[in-house]
Short mmCIF file of C-alpha atoms in Angstrom, two decimals:
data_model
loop_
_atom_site.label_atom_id
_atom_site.label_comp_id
_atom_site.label_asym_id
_atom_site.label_seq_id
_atom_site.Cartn_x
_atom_site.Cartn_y
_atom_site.Cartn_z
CA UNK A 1 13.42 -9.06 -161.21
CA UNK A 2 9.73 -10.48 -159.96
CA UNK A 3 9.74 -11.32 -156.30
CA UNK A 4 6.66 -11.15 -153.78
CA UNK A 5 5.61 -8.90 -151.70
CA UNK A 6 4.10 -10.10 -148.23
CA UNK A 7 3.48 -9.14 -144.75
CA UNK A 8 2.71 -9.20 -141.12
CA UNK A 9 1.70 -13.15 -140.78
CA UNK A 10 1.08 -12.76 -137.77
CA UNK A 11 2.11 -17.26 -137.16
CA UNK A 12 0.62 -18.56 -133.64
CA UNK A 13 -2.18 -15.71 -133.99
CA UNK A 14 -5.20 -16.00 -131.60
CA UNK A 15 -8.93 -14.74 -132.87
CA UNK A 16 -11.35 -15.32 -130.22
CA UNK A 17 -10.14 -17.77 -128.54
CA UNK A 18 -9.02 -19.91 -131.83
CA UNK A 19 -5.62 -20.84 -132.90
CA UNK A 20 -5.22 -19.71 -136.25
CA UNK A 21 -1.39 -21.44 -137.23
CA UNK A 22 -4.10 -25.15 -138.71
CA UNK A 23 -5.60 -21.80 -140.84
CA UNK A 24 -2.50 -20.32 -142.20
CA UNK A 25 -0.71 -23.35 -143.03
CA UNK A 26 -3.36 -23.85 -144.83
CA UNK A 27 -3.20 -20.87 -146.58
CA UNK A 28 0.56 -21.04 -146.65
CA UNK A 29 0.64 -24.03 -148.22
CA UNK A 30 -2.37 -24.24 -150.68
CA UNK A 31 -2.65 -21.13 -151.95
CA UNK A 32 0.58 -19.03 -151.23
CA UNK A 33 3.38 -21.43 -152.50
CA UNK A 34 1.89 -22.68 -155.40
CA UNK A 35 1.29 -18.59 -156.22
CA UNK A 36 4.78 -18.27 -155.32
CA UNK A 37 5.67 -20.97 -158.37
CA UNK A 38 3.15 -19.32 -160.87
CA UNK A 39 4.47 -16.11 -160.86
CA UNK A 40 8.03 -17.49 -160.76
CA UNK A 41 9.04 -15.02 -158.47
CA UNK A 42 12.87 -14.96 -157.78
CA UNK A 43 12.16 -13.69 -153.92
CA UNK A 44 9.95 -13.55 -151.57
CA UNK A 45 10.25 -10.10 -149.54
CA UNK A 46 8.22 -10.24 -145.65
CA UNK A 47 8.01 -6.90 -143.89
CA UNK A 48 8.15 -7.99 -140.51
CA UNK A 49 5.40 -9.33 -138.24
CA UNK A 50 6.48 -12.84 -139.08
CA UNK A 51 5.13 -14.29 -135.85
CA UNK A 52 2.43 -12.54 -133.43
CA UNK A 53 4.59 -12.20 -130.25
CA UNK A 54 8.20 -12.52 -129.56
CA UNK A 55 7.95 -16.15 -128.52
CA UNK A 56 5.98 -17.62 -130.72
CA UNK A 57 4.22 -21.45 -130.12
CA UNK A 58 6.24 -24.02 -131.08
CA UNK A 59 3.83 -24.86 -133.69
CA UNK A 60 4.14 -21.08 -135.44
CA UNK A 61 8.10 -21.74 -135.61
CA UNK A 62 7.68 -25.38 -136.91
CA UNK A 63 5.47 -23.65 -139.74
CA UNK A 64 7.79 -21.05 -140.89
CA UNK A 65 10.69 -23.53 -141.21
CA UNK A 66 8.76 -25.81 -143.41
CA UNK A 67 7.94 -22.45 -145.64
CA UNK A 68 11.82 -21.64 -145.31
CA UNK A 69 13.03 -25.09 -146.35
CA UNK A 70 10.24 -25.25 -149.38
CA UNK A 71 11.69 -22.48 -150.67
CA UNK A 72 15.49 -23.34 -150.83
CA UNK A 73 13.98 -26.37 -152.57
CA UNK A 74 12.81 -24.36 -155.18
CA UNK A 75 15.90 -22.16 -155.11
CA UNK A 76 13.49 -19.02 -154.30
CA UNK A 77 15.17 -16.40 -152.37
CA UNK A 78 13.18 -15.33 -148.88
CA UNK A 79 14.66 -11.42 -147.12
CA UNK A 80 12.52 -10.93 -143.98
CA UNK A 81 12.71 -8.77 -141.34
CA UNK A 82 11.49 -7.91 -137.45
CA UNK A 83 8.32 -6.08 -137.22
CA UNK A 84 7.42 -4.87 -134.09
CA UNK A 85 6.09 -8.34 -132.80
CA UNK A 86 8.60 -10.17 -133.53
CA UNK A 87 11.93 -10.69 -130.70
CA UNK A 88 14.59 -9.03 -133.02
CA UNK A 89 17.27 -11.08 -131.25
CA UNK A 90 15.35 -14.20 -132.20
CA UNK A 91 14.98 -13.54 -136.01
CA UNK A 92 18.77 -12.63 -135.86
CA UNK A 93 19.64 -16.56 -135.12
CA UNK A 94 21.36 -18.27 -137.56
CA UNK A 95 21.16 -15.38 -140.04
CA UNK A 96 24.93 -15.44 -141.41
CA UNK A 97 23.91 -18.92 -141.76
CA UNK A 98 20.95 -18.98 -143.72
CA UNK A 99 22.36 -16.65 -146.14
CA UNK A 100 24.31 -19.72 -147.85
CA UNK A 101 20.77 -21.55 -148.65
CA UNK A 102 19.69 -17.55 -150.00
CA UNK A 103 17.40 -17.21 -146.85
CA UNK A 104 18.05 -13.48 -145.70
CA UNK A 105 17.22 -11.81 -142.30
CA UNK A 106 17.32 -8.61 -140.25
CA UNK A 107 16.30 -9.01 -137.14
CA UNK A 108 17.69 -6.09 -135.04
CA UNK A 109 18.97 -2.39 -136.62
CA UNK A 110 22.83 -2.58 -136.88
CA UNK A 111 24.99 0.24 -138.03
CA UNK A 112 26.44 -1.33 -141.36
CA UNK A 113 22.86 -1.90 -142.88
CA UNK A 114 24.96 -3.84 -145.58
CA UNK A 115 22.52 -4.31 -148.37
CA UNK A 116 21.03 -7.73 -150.18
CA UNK A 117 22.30 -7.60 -153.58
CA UNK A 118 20.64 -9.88 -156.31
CA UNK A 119 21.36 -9.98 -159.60
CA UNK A 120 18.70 -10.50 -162.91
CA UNK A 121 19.23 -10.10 -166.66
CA UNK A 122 19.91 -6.20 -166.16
CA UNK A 123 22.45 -6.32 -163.28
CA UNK A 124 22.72 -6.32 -159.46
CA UNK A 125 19.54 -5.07 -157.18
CA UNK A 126 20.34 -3.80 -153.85
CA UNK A 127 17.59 -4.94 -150.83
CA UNK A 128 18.25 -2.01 -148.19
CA UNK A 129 16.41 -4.76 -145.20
CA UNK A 130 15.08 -1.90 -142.37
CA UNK A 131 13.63 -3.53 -139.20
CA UNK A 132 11.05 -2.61 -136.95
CA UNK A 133 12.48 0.94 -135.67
CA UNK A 134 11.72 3.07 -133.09
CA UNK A 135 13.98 5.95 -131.48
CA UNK A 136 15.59 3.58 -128.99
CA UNK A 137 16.72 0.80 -131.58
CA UNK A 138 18.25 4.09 -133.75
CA UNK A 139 20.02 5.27 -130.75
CA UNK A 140 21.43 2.20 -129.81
CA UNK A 141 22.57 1.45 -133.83
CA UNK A 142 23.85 5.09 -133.95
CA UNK A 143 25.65 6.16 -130.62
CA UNK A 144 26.52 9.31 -131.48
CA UNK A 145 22.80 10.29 -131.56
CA UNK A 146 22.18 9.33 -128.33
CA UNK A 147 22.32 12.66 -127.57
CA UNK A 148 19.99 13.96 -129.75
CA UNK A 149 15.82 14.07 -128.90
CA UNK A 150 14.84 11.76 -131.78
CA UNK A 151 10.56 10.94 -132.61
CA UNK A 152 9.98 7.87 -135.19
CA UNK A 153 9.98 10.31 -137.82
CA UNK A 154 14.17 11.80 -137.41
CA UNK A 155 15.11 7.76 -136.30
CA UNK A 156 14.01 7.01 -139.57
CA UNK A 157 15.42 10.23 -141.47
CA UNK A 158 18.86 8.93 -139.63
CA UNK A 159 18.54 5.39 -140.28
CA UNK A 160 17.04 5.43 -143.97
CA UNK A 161 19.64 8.01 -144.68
CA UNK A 162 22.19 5.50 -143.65
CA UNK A 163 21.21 2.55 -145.78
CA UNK A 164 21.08 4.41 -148.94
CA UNK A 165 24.77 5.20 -148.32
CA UNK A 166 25.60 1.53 -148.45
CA UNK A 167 24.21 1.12 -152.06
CA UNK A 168 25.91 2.18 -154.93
CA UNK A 169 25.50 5.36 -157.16
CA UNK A 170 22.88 4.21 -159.86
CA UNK A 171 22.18 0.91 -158.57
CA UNK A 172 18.62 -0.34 -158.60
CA UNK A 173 17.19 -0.71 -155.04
CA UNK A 174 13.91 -1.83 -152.94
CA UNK A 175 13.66 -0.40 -149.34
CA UNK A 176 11.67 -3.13 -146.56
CA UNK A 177 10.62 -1.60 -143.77
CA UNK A 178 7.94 -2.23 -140.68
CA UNK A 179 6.35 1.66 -139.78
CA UNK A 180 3.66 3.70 -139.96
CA UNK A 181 3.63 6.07 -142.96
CA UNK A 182 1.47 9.43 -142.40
CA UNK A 183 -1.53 8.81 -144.16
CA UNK A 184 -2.13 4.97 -144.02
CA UNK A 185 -5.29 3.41 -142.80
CA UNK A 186 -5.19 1.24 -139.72
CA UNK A 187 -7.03 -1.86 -138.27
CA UNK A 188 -8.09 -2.79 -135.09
CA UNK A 189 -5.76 -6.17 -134.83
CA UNK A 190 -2.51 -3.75 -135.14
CA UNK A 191 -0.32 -2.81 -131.61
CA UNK A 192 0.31 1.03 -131.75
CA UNK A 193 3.77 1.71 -132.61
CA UNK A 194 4.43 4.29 -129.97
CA UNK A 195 2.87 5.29 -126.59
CA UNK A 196 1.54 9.47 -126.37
CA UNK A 197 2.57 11.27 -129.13
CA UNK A 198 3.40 10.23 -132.71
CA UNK A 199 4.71 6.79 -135.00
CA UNK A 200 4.04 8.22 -138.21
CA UNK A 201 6.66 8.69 -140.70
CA UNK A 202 6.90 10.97 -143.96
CA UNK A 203 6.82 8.31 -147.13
CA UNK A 204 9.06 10.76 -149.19
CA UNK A 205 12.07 9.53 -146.48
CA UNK A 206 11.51 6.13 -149.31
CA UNK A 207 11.17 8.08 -152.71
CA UNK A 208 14.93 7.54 -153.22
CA UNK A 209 14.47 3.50 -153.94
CA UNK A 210 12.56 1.79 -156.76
CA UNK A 211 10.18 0.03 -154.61
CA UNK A 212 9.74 -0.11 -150.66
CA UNK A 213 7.64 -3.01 -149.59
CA UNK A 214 6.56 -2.26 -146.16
CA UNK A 215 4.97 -3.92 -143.38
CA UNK A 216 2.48 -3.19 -139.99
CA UNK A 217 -0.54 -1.81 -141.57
CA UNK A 218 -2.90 -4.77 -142.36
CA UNK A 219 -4.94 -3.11 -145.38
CA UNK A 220 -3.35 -3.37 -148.48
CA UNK A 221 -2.53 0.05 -149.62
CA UNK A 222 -0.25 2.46 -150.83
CA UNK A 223 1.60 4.97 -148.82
CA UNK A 224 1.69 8.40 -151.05
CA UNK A 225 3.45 6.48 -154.14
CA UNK A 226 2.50 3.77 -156.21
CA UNK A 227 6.08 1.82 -155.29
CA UNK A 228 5.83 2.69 -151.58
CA UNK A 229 3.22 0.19 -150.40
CA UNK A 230 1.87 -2.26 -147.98
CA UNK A 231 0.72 -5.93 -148.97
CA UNK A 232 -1.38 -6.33 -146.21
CA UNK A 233 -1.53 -8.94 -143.61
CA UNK A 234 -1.95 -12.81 -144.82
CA UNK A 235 -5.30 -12.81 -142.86
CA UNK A 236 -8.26 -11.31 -141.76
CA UNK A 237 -7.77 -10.43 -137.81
CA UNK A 238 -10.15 -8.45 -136.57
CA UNK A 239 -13.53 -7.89 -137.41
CA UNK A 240 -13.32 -4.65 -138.77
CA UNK A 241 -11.35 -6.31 -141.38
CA UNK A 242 -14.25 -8.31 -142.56
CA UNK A 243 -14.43 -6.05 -146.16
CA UNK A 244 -10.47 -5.92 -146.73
CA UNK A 245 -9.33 -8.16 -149.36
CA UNK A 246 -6.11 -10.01 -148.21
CA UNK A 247 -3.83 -11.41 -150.49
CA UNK A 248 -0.18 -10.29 -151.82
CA UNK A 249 1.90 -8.24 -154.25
CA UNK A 250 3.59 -9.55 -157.07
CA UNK A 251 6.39 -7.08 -158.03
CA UNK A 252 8.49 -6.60 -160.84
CA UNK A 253 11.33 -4.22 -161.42
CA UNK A 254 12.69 -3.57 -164.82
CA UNK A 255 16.27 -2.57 -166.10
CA UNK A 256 16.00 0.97 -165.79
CA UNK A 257 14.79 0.12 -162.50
CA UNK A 258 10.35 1.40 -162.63
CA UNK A 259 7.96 -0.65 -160.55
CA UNK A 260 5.09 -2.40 -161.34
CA UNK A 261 2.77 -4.35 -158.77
CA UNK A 262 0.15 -6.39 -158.82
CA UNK A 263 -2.21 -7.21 -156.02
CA UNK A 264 -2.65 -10.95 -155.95
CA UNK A 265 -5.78 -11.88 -153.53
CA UNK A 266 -5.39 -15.42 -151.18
CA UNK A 267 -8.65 -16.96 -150.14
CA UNK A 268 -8.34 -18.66 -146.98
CA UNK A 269 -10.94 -21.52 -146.14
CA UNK A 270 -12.59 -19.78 -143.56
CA UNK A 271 -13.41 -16.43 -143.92
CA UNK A 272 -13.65 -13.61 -141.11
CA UNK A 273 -17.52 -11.89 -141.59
CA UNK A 274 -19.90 -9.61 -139.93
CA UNK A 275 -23.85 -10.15 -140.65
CA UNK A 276 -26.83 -8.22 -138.90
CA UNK A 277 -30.60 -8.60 -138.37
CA UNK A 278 -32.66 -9.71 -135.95
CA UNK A 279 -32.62 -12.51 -134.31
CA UNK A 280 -35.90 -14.29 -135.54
CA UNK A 281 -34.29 -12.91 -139.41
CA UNK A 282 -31.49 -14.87 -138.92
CA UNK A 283 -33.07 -17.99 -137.41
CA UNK A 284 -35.48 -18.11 -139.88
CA UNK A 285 -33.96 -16.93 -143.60
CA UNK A 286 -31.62 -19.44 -144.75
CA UNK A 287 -32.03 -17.72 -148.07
CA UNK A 288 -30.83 -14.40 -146.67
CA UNK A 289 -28.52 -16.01 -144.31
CA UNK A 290 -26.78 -19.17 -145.25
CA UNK A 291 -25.42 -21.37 -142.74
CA UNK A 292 -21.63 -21.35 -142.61
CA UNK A 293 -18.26 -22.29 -141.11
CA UNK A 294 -16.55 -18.80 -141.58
CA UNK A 295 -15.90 -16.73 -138.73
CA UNK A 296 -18.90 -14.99 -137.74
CA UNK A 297 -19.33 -11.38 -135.91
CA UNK A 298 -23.40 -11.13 -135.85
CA UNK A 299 -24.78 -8.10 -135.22
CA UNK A 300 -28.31 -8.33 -133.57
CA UNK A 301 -31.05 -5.18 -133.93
CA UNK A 302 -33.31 -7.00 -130.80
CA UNK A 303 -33.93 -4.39 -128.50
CA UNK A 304 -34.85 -7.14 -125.81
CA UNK A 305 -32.86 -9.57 -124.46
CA UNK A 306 -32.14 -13.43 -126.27
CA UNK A 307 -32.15 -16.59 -124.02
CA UNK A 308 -29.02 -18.14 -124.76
CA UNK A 309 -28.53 -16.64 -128.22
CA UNK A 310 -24.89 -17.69 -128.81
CA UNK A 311 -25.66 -21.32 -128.65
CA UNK A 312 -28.72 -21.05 -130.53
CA UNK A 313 -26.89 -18.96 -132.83
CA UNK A 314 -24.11 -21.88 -133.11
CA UNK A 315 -26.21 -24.19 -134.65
CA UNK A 316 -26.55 -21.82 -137.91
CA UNK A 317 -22.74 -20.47 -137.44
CA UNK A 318 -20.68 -23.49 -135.65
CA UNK A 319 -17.53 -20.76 -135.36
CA UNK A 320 -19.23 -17.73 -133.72
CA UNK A 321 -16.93 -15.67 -132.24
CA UNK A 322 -18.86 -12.67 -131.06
CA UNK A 323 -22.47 -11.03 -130.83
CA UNK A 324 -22.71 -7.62 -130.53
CA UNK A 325 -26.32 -5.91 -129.66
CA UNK A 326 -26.03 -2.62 -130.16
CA UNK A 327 -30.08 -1.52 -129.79
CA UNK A 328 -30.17 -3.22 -126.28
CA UNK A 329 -29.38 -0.44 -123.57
CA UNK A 330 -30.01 -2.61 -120.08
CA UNK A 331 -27.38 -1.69 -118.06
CA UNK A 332 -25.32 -5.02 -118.38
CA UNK A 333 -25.27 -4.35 -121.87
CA UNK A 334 -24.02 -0.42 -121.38
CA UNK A 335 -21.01 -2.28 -118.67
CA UNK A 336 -20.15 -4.69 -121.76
CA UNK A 337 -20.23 -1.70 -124.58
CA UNK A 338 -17.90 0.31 -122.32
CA UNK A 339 -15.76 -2.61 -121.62
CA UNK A 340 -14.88 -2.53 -125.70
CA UNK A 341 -14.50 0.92 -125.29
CA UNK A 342 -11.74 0.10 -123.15
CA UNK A 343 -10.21 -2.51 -124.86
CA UNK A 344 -9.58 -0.29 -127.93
CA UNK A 345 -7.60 2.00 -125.46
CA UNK A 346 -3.93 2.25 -125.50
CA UNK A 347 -1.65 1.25 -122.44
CA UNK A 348 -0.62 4.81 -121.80
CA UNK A 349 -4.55 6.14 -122.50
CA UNK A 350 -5.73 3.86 -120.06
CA UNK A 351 -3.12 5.16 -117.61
CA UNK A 352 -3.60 8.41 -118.22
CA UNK A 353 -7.39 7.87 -117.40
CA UNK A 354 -6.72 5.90 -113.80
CA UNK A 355 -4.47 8.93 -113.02
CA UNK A 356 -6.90 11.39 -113.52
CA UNK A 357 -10.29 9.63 -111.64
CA UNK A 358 -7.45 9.03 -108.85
CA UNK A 359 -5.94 12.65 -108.89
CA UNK A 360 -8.44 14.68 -109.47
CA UNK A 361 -6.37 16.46 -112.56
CA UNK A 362 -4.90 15.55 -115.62
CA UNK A 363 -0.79 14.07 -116.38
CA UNK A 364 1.42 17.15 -117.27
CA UNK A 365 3.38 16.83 -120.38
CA UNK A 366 6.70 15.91 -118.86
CA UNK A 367 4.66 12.89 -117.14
CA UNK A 368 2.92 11.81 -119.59
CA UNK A 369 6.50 11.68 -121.35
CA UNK A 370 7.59 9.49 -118.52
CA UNK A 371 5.05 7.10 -119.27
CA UNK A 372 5.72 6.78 -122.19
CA UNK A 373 9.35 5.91 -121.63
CA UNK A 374 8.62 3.28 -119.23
CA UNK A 375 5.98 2.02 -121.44
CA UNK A 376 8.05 1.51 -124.23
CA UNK A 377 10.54 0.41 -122.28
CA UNK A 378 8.46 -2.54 -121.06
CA UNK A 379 7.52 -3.35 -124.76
CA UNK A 380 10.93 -3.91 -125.71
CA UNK A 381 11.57 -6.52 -122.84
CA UNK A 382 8.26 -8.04 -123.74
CA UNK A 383 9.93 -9.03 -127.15
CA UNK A 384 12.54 -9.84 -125.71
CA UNK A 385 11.08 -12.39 -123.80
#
């Protein structure tokens, strides 16, 4: 069995200010698909993250229908799941549907966890299809641990531990899942799983299956295991993201069910990159720096201020999206640096910051914990929405 092995899409994505779904169509179309047909790939597996917020632009859905219906046409399987921007309810429509044209897809954790079985030369292979999790989504799959104080790691232990049951003693199996495995590497373009305390999950919890594609980290990488890995998001977005190469897995599963995967890189026709120098280096060295219609981040070492820089910078870089100067230290400048600071903060860090200035002291424990709660709560109903 050879199927790929993608992730967090992210369709309807905003960088900057610019609308990304013209980029990864592109992509999509150009470069993916016709990948898809090289490797003959029998399935295409997506770990969640299919669109960037629960309701996506019209555009973003129009996009992944035309992939859907491409790949009926070619009689390729598709299994996707929620990831934790995607509206679970949402993904769930039309599911028992779509399963007669082979399109598979979990949107929101049920009980059952009834597996995906397809069959190659050697026999059936069981897809155990894990959406994006959290403690809630386990308690509300699994009433009778309502009662119980579950983190992201025991959800999981409860959940995973479920969907192995549903697959048959000795039959071949791939685990996809959307969570944070201890140990991965993160970017700055990925939502925190959890507010205070901890998302990460143990990767031996997915030692028991041949392969576990997951999802939500956007650096391809592996998670303690060669067969427990992440693909990687289709794109670059964020800056810090400039050096990652994107691209996909192309996995294949033999009889006596070992795992082999190969990292298959997609070029998209704008790339996302960071340059620095000073501004007379850059104006002046075309040798040093080429003109170009990638997505720039530039970097300037001035230590006095530029007249109009961005627009002068535009003419060498028509899609600047940010200049950063990190020599300058006027006080404007110091307001804007800890303005970044502050949009790398979490909901619940940011809160727990306005309490303190306001209060004089710090949030207790048991408050902090009630934050949380609400916090997460209000992420749910935001993909929902």
């Amino acid at each position: 069995m050879r199927f790929i092995h993608t992730a967090d899409w992210h369709l309807g994505r905003y960088f900057h200010g610019m609308h990304l779904t013209e980029e990864q169509a592109d992509l999509i179309e150009h470069q993916l698909m016709p990948l898809i047909e090289e490797e003959r790939a029998e399935a295409v597996v997506i770990a969640g993250d299919i669109y960037d917020r629960g309701v996506p632009p019209v555009e973003a859905v129009e996009l992944f229908d035309e992939f859907l219906a491409k790949m009926k046409e070619r009689r390729v399987k598709v299994l996707f799941i929620a990831g934790n921007h995607d509206s679970e309810g949402r993904l769930d429509f039309a599911s028992r549907l779509m399963q007669e044209a082979g399109i598979f897809a979990r949107g929101r954790l049920h009980r059952s966890l009834t597996p995906v079985i397809l069959a190659d030369d050697y026999g059936p292979l069981a897809f155990q299809l894990y959406p994006y999790m959290d403690p809630q989504s386990v308690r509300a799959a699994f009433p009778e641990e309502a009662e119980t104080s579950l983190d992201f790691e025991t959800a999981h232990e409860v959940a995973v531990a479920a969907g192995l049951a549903t697959i048959p003693k000795g039959m071949r199996s791939v685990a996809v899942a959307h969570a944070f495995l201890a140990g991965g590497v993160a970017s700055e373009s990925e939502r925190p799983l959890a507010v205070g305390g901890s998302s990460c999950v143990r990767p031996a919890l997915f030692r028991p299956f041949c392969y576990t594609a997951l999802g939500h980290l956007h650096n391809p990488q592996r998670a303690g295991d060669d067969t427990i890995r992440y693909s990687g998001s289709l794109m670059k977005y964020s800056f810090d993201e400039a050096e990652q190469r994107k691209g996909v897995l192309s996995v294949e599963i033999d009889g006596q069910g070992q795992a082999a995967a190969t990292f298959l890189p997609l070029v998209p026709r704008r790339d996302v990159r960071r340059i620095r120098g000073t501004f007379a280096e850059i104006r002046d060295n075309r040798e040093r720096y080429p003109s170009s219609d990638d997505y720039m981040e530039v970097e300037l070492l001035d230590t006095g201020i530029i007249l109009d820089v961005f627009n002068k910078l535009k003419v060498i870089y028509p899609n600047l999206m940010h200049i950063r100067y990190p020599g300058l230290q006027r006080e404007g400048t110091m307001r804007q640096q800890q303005g970044q600071k502050l949009l790398k903060m979490t909901e619940g860090d940011l809160f727990a910051q306005y309490y303190e200035d306001m209060m004089g002291e710090a949030l207790a424990a048991e408050q902090r914990e009630l934050v949380s709660s609400c916090l997460q709560e209000i992420y749910q109903e935001e993909r929902e929405r």
